[in-house]
Short mmCIF file of C-alpha atoms in Angstrom, two decimals:
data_model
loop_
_atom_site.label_atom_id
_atom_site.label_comp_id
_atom_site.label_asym_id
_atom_site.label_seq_id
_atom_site.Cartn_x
_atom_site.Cartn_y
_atom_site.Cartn_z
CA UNK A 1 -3.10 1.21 -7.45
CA UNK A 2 -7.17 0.99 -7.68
CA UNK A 3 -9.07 2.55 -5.06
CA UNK A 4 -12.69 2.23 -4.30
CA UNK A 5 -14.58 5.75 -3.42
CA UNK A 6 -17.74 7.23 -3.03
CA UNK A 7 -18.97 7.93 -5.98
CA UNK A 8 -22.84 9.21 -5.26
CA UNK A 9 -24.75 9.48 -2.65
CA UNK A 10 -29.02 10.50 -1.92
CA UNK A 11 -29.00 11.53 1.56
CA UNK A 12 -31.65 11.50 3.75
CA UNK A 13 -34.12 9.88 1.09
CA UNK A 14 -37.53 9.02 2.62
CA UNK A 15 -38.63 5.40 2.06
CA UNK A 16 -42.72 5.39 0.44
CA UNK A 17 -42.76 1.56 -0.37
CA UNK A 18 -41.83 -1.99 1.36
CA UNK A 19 -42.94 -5.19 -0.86
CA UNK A 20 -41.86 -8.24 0.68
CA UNK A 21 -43.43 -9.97 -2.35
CA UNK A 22 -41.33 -8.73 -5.21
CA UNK A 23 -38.27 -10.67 -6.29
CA UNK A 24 -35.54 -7.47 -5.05
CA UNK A 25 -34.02 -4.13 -5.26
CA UNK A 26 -34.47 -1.04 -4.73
CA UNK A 27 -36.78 1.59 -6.33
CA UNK A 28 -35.72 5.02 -7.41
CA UNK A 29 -37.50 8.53 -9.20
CA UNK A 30 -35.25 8.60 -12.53
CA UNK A 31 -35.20 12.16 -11.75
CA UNK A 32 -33.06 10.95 -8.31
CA UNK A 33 -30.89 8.89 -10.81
CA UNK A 34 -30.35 11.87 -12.76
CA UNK A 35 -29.23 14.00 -10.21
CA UNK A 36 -26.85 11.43 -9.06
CA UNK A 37 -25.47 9.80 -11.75
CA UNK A 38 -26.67 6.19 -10.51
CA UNK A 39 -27.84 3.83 -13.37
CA UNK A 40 -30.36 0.86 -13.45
CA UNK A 41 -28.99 -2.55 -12.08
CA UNK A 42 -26.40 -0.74 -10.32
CA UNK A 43 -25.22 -2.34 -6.94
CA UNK A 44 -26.14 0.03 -3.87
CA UNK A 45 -25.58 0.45 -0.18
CA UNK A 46 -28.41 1.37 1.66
CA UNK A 47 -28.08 3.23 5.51
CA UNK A 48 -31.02 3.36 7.58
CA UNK A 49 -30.97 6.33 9.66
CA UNK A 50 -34.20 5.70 11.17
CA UNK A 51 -32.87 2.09 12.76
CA UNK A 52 -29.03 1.71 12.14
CA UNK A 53 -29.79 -1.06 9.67
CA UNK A 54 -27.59 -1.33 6.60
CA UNK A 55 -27.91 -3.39 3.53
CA UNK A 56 -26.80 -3.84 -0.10
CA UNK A 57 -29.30 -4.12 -3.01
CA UNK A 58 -29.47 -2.90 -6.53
CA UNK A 59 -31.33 -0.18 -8.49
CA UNK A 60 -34.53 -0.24 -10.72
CA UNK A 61 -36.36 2.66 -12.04
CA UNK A 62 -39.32 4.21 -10.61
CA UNK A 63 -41.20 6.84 -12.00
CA UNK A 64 -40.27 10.08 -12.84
CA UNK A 65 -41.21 12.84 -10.91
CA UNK A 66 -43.02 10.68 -8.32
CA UNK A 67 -40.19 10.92 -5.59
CA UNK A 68 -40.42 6.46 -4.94
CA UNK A 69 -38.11 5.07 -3.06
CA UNK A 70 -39.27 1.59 -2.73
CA UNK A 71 -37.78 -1.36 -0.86
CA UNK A 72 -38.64 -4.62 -2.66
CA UNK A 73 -37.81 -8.19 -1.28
CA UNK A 74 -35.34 -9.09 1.12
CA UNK A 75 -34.77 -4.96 1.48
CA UNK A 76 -38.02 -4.50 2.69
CA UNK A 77 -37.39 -6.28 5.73
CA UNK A 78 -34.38 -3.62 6.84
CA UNK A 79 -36.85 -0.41 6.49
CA UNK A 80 -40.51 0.96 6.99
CA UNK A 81 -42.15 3.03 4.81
CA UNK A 82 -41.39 6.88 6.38
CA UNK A 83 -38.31 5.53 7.44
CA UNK A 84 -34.77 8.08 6.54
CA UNK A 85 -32.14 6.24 4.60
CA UNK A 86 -28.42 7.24 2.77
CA UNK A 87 -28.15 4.89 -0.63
CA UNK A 88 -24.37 5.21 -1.23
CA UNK A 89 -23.15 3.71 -4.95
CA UNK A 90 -19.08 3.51 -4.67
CA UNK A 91 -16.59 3.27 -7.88
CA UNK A 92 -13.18 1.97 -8.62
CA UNK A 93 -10.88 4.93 -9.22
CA UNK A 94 -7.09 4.49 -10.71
CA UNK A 95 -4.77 7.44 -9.07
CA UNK A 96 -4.69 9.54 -11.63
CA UNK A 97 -8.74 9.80 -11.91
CA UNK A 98 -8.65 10.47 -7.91
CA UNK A 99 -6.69 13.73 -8.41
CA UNK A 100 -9.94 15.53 -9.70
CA UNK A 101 -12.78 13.22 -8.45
CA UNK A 102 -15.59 14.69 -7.02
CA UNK A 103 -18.80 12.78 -5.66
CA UNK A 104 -22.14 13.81 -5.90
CA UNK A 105 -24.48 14.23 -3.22
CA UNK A 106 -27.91 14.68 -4.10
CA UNK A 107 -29.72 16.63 -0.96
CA UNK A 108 -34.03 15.99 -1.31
CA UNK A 109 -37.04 17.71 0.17
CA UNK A 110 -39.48 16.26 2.02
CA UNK A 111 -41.18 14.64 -0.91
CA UNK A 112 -37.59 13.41 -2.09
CA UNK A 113 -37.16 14.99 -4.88
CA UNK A 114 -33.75 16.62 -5.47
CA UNK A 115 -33.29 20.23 -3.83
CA UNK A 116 -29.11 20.48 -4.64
CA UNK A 117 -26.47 18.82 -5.51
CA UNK A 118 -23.67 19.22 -2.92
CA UNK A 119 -21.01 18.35 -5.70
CA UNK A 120 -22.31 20.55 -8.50
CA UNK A 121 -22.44 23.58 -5.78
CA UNK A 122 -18.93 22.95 -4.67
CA UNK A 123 -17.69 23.68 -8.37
#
């Protein structure tokens, strides 16, 4: 049996760009994609804590070290810029590769760049 899981989450990332005009996705720091594993082009769940809105995009890069999160296209519509969200990426996981899965959580600071990684402290 395959089972879909968490596989990474950013929690509590601050949105600092909307841009209804680009074609879609969603901007992250590389250093955020680092941290949590997430790659380029990779489908995403997004949670607005600020408004209860949630919404699927995918992932581009933004530069590193700048702490973006931007919302670009349809996304843009679901957030304002300050707004909190939770961008969840989730994997398919055969049984024997859920006996020692682990996800990461990537915690930020206020300019979201990546403060701990809940996972990597667990271990």
């Amino acid at each position: 049996m395959l089972r879909t899981l968490l596989q990474a989450k950013l929690h509590r990332v601050r949105v600092t760009q909307a841009d209804l005009d680009y074609e879609g996705s969603c901007g992250i720091d590389e250093d955020l994609l680092d941290a949590s594993g997430l790659r380029e082009h990779q489908y995403i769940d997004l949670y607005n804590v600020s408004n209860g809105e949630r919404f699927s995009t995918y992932i581009i890069k933004a530069p590193r070290g700048s702490g973006e999160i931007s919302l670009n296209g349809a996304a843009a519509r679901r957030a304002l810029v300050g707004d909190l969200l939770i961008i969840c990426a989730y994997s398919i996981y055969s049984e024997d590769e859920l006996e020692h899965h682990q996800p990461i959580v990537v915690l930020v600071d206020e300019h979201n760049r990546p403060r701990r990684n809940v996972a990597a402290d667990a271990g």
